Coordinates of C-alpha atoms and ligand atoms in Angstrom, one line a residue:
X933 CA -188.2 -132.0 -3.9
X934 CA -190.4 -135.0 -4.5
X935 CA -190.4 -137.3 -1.7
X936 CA -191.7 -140.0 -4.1
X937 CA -188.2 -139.7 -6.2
X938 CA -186.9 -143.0 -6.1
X939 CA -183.1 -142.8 -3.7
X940 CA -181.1 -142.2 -6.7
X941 CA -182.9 -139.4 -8.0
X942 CA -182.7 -138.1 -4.3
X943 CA -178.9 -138.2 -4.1
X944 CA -178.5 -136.6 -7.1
X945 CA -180.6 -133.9 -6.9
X946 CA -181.9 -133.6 -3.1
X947 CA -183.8 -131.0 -1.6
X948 CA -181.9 -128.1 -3.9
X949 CA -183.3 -126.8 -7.1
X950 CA -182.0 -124.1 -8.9
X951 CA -184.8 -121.6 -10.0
X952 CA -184.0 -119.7 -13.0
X953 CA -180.4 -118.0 -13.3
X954 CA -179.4 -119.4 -10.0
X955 CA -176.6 -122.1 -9.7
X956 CA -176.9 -125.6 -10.7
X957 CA -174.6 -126.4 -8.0
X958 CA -176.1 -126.2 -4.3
X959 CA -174.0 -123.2 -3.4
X960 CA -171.4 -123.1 -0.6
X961 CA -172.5 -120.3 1.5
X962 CA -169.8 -119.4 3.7
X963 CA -171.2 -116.5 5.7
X964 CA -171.7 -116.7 10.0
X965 CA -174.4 -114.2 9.7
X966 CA -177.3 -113.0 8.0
X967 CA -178.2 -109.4 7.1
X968 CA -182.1 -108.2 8.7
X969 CA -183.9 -104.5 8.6
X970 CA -186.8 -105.0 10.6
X971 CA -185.9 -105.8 14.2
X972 CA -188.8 -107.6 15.0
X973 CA -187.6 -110.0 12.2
X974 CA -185.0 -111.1 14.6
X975 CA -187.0 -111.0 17.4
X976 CA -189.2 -114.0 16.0
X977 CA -186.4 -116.3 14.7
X978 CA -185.3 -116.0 18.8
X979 CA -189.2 -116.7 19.2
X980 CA -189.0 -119.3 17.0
X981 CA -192.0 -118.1 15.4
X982 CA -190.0 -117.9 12.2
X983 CA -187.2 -120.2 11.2
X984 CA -184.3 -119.1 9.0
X985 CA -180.7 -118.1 8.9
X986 CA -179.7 -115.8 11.2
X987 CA -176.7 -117.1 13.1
X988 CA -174.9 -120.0 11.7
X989 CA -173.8 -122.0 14.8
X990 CA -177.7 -122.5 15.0
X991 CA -178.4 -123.0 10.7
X992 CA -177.3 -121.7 7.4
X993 CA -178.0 -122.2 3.7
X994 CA -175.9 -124.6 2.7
X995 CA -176.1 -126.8 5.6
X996 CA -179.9 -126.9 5.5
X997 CA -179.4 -128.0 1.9
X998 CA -177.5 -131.0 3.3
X999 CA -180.1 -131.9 6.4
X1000 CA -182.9 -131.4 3.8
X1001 CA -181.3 -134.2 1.5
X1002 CA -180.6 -136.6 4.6
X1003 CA -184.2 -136.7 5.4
X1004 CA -185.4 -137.3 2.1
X1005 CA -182.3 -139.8 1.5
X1006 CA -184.0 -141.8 5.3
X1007 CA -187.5 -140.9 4.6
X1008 CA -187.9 -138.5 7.8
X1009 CA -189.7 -135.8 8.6
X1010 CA -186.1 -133.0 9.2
X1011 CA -182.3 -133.1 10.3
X1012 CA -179.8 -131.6 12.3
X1013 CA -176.2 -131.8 10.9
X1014 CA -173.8 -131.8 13.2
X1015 CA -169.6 -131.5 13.5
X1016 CA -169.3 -134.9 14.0
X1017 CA -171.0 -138.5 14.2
X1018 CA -169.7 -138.6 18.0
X1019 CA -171.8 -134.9 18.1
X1020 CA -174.5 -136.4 16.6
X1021 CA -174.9 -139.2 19.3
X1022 CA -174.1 -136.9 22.5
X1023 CA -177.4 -134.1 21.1
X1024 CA -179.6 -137.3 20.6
X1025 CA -179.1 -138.4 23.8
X1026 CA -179.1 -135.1 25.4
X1027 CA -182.1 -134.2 23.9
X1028 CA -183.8 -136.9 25.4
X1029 CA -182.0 -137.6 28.5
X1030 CA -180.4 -135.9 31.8
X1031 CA -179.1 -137.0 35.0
X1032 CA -180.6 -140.1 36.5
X1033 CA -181.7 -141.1 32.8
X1034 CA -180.9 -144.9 31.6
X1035 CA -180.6 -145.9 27.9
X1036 CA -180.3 -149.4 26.9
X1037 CA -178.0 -149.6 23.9
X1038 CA -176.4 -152.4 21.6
X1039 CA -172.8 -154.2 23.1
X1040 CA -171.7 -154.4 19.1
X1041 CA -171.1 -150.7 18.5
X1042 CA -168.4 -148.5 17.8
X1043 CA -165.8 -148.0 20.2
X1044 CA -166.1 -144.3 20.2
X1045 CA -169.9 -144.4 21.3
X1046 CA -169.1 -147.2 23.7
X1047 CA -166.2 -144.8 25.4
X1048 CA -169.4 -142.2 25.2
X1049 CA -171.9 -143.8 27.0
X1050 CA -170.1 -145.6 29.6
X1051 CA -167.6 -142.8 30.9
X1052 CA -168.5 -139.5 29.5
X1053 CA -172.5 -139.4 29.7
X1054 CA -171.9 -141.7 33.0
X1055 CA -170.3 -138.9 34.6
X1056 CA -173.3 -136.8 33.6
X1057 CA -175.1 -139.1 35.6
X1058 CA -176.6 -141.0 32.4
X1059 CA -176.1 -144.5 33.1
X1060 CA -176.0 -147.2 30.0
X1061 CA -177.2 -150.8 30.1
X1062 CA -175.0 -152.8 27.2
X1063 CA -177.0 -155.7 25.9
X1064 CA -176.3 -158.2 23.1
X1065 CA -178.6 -157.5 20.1
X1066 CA -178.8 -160.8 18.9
X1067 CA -180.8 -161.4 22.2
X1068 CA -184.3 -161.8 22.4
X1069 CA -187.2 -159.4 22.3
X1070 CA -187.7 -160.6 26.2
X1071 CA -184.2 -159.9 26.9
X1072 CA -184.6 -156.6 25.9
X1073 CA -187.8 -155.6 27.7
X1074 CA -185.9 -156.9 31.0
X1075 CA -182.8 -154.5 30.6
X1076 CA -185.2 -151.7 31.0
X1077 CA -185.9 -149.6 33.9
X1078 CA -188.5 -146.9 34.8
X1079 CA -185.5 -144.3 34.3
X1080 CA -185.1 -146.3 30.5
X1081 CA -185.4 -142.6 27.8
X1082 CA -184.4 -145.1 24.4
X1083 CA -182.6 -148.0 23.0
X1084 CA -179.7 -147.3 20.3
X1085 CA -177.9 -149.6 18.2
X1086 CA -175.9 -149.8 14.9
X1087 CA -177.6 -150.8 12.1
X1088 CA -174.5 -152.5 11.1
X1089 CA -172.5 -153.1 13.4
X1090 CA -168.8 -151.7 13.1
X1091 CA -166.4 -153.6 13.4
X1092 CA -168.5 -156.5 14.5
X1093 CA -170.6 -156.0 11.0
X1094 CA -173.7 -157.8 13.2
X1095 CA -177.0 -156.7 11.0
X1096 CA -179.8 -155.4 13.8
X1097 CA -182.8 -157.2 13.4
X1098 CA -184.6 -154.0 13.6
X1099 CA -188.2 -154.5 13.7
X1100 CA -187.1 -156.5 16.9
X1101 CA -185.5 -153.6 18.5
X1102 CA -188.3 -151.1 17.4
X1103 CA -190.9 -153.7 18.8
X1104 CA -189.1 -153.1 22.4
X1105 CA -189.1 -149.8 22.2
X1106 CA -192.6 -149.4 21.3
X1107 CA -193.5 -151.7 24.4
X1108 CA -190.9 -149.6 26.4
X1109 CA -192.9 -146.2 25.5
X1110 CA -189.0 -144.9 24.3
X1111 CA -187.9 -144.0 21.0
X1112 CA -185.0 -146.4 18.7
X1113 CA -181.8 -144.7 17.8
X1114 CA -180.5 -146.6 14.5
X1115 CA -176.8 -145.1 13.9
X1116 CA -177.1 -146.2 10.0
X1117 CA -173.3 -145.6 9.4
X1118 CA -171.9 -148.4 8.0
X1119 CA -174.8 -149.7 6.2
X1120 CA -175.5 -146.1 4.5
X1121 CA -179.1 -144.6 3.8
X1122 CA -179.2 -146.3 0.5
X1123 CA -178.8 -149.9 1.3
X1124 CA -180.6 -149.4 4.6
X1125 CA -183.6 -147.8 5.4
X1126 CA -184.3 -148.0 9.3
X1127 CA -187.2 -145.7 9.7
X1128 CA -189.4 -147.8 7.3
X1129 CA -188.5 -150.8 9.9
X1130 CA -189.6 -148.8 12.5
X1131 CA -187.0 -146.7 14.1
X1132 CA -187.7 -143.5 15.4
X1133 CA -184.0 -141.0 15.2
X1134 CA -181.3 -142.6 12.7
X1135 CA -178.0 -140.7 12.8
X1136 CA -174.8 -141.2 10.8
X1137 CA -170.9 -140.3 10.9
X1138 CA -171.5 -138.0 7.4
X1139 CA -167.8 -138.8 7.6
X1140 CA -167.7 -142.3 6.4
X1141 CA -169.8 -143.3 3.3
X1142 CA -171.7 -139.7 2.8
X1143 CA -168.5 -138.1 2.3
X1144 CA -166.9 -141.2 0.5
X1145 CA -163.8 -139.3 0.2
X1146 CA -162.5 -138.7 3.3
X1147 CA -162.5 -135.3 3.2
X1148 CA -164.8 -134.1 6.1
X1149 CA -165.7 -135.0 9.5
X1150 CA -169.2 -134.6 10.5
X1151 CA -173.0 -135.9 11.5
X1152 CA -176.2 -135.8 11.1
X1153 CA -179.5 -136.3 12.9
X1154 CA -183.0 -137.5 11.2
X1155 CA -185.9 -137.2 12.6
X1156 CA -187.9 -139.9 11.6
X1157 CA -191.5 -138.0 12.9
X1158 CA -192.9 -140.9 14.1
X1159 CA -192.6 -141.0 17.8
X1160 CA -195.5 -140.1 20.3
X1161 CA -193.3 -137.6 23.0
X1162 CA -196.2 -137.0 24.2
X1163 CA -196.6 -140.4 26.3
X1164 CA -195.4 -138.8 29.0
X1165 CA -192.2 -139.6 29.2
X1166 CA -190.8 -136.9 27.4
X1167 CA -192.1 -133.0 29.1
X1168 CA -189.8 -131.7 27.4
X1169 CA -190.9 -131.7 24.6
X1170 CA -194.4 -131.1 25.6
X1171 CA -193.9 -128.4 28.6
X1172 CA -192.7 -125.0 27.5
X1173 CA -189.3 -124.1 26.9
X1174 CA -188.6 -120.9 28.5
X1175 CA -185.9 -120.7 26.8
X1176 CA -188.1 -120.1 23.5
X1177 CA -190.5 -118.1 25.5
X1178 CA -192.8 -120.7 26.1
X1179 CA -192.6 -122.7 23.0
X1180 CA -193.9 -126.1 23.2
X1181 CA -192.5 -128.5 20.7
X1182 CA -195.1 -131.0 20.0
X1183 CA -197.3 -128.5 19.7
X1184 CA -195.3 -125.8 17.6
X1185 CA -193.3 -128.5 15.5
X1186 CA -195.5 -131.9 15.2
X1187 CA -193.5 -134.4 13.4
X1188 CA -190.3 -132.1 13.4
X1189 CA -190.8 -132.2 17.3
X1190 CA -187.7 -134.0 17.9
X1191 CA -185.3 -132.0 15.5
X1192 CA -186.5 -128.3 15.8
X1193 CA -185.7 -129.2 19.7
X1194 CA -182.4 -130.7 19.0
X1195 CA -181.5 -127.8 16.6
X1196 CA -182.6 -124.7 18.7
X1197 CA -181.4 -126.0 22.6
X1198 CA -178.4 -128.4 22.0
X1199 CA -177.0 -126.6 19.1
X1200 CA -177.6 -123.6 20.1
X1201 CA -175.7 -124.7 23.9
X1202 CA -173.5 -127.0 22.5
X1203 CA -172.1 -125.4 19.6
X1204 CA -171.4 -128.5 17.5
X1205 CA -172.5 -127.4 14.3
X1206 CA -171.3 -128.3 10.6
X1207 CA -169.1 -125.6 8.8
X1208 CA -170.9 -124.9 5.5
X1209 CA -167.7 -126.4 4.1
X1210 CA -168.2 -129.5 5.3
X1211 CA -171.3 -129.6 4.1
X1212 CA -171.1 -128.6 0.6
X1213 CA -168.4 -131.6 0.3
X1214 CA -170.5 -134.2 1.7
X1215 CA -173.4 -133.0 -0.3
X1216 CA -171.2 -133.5 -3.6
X1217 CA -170.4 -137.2 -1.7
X1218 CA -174.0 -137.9 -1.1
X1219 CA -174.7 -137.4 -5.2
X1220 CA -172.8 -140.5 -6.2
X1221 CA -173.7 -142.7 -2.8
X1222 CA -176.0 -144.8 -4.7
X1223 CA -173.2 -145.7 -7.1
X1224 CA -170.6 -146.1 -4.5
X1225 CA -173.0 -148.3 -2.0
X1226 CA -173.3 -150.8 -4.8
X1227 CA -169.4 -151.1 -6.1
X1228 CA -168.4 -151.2 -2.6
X1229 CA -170.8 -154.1 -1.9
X1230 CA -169.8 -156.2 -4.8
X1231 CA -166.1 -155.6 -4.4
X1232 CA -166.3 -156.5 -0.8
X1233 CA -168.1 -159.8 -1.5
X1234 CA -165.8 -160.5 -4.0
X1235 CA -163.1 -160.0 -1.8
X1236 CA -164.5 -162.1 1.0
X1237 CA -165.4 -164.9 -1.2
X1238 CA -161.7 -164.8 -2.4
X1239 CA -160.5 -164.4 1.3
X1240 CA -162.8 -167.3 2.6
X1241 CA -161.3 -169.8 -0.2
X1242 CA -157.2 -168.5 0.6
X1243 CA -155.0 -171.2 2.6
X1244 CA -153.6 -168.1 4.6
X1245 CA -156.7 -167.0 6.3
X1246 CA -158.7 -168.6 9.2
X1247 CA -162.1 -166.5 9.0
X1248 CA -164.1 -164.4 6.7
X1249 CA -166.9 -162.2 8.6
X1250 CA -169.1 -160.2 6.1
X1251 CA -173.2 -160.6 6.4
X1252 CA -172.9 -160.8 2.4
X1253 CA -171.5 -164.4 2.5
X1254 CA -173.7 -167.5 3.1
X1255 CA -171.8 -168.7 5.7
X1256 CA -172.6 -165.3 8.1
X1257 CA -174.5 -166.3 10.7
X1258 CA -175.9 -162.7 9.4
X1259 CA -177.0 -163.7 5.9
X1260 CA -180.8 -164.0 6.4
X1261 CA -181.2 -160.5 8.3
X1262 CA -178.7 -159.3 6.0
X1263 CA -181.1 -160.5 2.8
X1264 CA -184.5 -158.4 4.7
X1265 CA -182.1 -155.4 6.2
X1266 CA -180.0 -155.1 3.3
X1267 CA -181.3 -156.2 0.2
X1268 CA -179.3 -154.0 -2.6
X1269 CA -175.9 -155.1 -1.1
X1270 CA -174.1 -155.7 2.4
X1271 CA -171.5 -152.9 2.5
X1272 CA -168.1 -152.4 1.9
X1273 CA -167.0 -153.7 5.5
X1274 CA -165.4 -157.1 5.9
X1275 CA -163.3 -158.7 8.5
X1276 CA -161.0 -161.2 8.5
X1277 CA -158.3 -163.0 10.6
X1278 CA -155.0 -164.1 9.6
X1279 CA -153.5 -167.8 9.8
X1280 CA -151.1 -167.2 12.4
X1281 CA -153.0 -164.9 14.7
X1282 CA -152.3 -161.3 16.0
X1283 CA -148.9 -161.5 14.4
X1284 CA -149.3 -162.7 11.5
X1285 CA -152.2 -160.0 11.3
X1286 CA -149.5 -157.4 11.9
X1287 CA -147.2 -158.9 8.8
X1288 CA -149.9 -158.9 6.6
X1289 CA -150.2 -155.0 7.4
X1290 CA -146.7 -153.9 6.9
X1291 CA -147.1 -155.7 3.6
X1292 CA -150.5 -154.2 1.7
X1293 CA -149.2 -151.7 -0.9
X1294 CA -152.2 -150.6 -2.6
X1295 CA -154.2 -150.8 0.3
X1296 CA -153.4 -148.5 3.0
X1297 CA -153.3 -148.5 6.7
X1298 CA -155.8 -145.7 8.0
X1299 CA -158.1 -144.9 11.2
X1300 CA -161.4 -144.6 8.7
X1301 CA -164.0 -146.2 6.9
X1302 CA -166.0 -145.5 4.0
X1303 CA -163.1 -144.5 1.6
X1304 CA -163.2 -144.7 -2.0
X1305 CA -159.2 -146.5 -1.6
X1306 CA -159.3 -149.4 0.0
X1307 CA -158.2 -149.4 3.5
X1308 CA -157.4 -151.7 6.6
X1309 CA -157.3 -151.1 10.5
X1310 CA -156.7 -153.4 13.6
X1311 CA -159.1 -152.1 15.8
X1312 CA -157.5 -154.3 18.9
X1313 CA -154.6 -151.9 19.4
X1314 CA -156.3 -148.8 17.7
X1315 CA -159.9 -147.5 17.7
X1316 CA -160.9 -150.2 20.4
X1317 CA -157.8 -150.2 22.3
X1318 CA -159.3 -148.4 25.3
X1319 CA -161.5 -151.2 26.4
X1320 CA -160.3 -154.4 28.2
X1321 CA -160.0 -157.7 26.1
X1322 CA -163.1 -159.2 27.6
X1323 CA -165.2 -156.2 26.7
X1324 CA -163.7 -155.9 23.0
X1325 CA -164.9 -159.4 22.4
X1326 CA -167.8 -158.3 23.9
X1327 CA -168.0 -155.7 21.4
X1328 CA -167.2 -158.6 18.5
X1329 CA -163.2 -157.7 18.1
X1330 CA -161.1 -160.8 18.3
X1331 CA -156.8 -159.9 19.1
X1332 CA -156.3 -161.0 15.4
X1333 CA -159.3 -159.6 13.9
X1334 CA -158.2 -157.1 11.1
X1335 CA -161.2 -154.9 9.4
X1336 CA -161.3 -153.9 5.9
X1337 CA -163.1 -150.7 4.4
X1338 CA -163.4 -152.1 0.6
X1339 CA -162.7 -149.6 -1.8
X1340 CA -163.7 -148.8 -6.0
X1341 CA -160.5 -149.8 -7.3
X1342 CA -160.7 -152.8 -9.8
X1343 CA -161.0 -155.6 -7.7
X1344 CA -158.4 -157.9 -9.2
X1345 CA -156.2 -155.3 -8.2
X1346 CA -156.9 -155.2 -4.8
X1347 CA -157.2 -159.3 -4.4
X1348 CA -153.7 -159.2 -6.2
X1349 CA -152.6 -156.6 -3.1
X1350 CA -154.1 -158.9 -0.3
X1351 CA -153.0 -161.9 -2.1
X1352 CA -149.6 -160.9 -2.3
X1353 CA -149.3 -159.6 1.5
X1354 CA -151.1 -162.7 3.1
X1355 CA -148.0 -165.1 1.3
X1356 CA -145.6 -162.6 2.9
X1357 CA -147.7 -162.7 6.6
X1358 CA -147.5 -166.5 6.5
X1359 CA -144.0 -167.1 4.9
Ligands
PLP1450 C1 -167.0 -143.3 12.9 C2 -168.3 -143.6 13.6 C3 -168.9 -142.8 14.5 C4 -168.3 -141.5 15.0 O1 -168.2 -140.6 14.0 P1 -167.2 -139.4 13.8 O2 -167.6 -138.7 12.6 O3 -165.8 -140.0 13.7 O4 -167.3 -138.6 15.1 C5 -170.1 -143.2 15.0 N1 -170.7 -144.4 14.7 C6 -170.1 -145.2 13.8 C7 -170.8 -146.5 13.4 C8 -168.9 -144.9 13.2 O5 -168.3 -145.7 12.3

C-alpha cells in the first residue's frame, strides 16, 4: 500500500489488497502452522534468511496484515503485534534491556506499566528512574545514568491526560545516545503521530481505541527505523545472535532492526503473540478509527465544556479546554482533536464521586477505555489502587478524581445522563 495515502485512506484499506478473485475482506486465517515441501525451506525461515509463516506464535497472515497497517497508520518502518499492551511494553524493554539496565520513564503513566517497571522488571534487575515530564530538558539529562537503555512516556497520559511535549523528550534521548518509547494509546495513531516528532518505538494497548469495541485485548510494537543501535550501546543488535546462527540485525534488517529482533527472540521466548482473531477484529476497528478519533474528540469537549460550566462539579481536566494547562501542547501534539478522555471531580469529594457512579444509567461503570459507549472509572480504588496515595498523585490521580472514556452516542444524551446523576451525587 501507498505510504503517501493520506491516514484515512490507510485505515480503511491498510497494507491488504485483494488481487483478483481473492477476498475483499483481509481474511481471518486461523491456522498454527504452515504447510512446506522442501526442507531446506524451513531451514531458512529458522535462519532467518527468509521470513514467512511457518509457526504462528512467531507470525501468521492475518496478524502481519494488522502489524503492516500499524506501521503505515505511525509512519514506521514494521511491527510486532503482541497479546497485550502490558506485552507490548515488557518485549520493548526486553529487547533493549537486561539485568543492571536503567530506563528513565514518565511518573504520569498507566498504573499497569508503573506496577511493570518498578516491581516486576525490578526484580529482573531492571531498575526505573520516574521523572515528571513536564520537567525540563536538563532535568531529564540528570536522571540518566551510564546503565540508562531509553526513556518512555505516554503520549497522553492516562488518567493524568498530561500531553508529552515530545520533541523535548526525543531531544534527551538523542543527547542520551537511547532510543524514546511513546506508548500512543490514549491519543491514537490518527490524532498523534510521535515518530514524525521524533520518537524512535511507539507502542499501543490495540485494545483501547484500535479495537473501539471492546472486543479484544492486545498490542502492538512499531518500529519507527530511525534509531542508530549501532552507537554502541546496543551489541545486540549489532553482535551476532547465535541464536539465528549468527545473524546480525543491523546488518540483516537495517531500519527493521529493532522489530525483526523483537519478533524472532522475545516472541519467539516469550510466547506473547496475537491470536489471528484478535487481530482480524482490531483490524475491522482500525478501518473506522479516523471516524471514531474525531466524534470522540468533539463529544468529549462538549462534555467538558458542559461539566466545567455545572454547579456540581469542582474541576474539568481535558487538554482540549482553554483552561488545561495542556492546551498549547495539546494544539502542536494534537491538532485534529484531544481524545475522548476527560476527568473530572465531583463537588463533595471521593463520596460524592462514588453517588454520582451508582447513578449514571446510560453510561456505564467499566475497567476500559476506548469504548464506543460511554464509560466511567475511579482509578483511586481500581486500576491505581496498588500504589500508595502519595504516588497516585504522583501519577496525577486525585481520591475524588473520576475518569471518563467519552463515547459516540448523541451527546445530549449523554450530558442529560451526567446531568441527571451529578443532581443525585450532590442532593
Ligand atoms: C490499557 C493500557 C495499557 C495496557 O494495555 P493492556 O492491553 O490492557 O495490556 C498500556 N498503556 C496504556 C496507556 C493503557 O491505557
Amino acid at each position: 500500500m501507498d505510504k503517501t495515502f493520506n491516514l484515512e485512506t490507510l485505515c480503511v484499506h491498510g497494507a491488504y489488497h485483494a488481487k483478483d478473485g481473492e477476498p475483499q475482506v483481509m481474511p481471518l486465517v486461523q491456522s498454527t502452522t504452515y504447510r512446506f515441501q522442501d526442507p531446506q525451506d524451513v531451514a531458512d525461515l529458522f535462519d532467518l534468511k527468509s521470513l514467512g509463516s511457518f509457526y504462528a506464535r512467531i507470525g501468521s497472515p492475518t496478524v502481519d496484515n494488522f502489524e503492516k497497517k500499524m506501521a503505515l497508520l505511525e509512519g514506521g518502518t514494521a511491527a510486532v503485534a503482541t497479546s497485550s499492551g502490558q506485552a507490548a511494553t515488557l518485549i520493548t524493554l526486553l529487547n533493549l534491556c537486561q539485568s543492571g539496565d536503567h530506563i528513565i520513564s514518565s511518573a504520569k503513566i498507566y498504573g499497569g506499566t508503573t506496577n511493570l517497571f518498578t516491581v516486576t522488571l525490578k526484580k529482573l534487575g531492571i531498575q526505573t528512574t520516574l521523572i515528571d515530564p513536564d520537567c525540563s530538558l536538563e532535568e531529564i539529562l540528570a536522571s540518566a545514568q551510564p546503565t540508562t537503555k531509553l526513556i518512555f512516556a505516554e503520549s497522553l497520559g492516562n488518567p493524568a491526560l498530561n500531553v508529552l511535549d515530545i520533541e523535548k523528550f526525543a531531544n534527551a534521548a538523542k543527547q542520551l545516545g537511547v532510543p524514546l518509547v511513546v506508548d500512543n494509546t490514549i491519543a491514537s495513531s490518527y490524532l498523534c503521530q510521535p515518530i514524525q516528532h521524533g520518537a524512535n518505538i511507539v507502542i499501543h494497548s490495540t485494545t483501547k481505541y484500535c479495537d473501539g469495541h471492546a472486543t479484544s485485548v492486545g498490542g502492538v510494537i512499531v518500529d519507527g527505523g530511525n534509531f542508530d543501535w549501532a552507537n554502541g550501546k546496543f551489541p545486540e543488535f549489532t553482535q551476532p545472535d547465535e541464536s539465528y546462527h549468527g545473524t546480525v540485525y543491523t546488518r540483516d534488517f537495517g531500519n527493521m532492526a529493532f522489530a525483526t529482533k523483537a519478533r524472532v527472540q522475545m516472541l519467539r521466548d516469550l510466547g506473547c503473540t496475537m491470536s489471528p482473531m484478535n487481530a482480524f477484529l482490531t483490524n475491522l476497528g482500525l478501518e473506522t478509527l479516523h471516524l471514531r478519533m474525531r466524534c470522540h474528540s468533539e463529544n468529549a469537549l462538549k462534555l467538558a465544556q458542559h461539566l466545567e460550566a455545572s454547579p456540581y462539579v469542582d474541576w474539568v481536566n481535558y487538554p482540549g479546554l482553554n483552561s488545561s494547562p495542556y492546551n498549547q501542547l495539546a494544539q502542536k501534539y494534537l491538532p485534529k482533536g484531544a481524545s475522548g478522555v476527560l476527568t473530572f471531580g465531583v463537588k463533595g469529594g471521593r463520596e460524592a464521586g462514588d453517588r454520582f457512579i451508582r447513578n449514571i444509567d446510560l453510561t456505564s461503570l467499566v475497567v476500559h477505555v476506548g469504548d464506543l459507549r460511554t464509560s466511567v472509572l475511579h482509578p483511586a480504588s481500581t486500576t491505581h489502587r496498588q500504589l500508595s496515595e502519595q504516588d497516585q498523585i504522583k501519577s496525577g490521580i486525585r481520591p475524588e478524581l473520576i475518569r471518563v472514556s467519552v463515547g459516540l452516542e448523541n451527546i445530549d444524551d449523554i450530558i442529560k445522563d451526567f446531568d441527571q446523576a451529578l443532581q443525585k451525587a450532590c442532593q
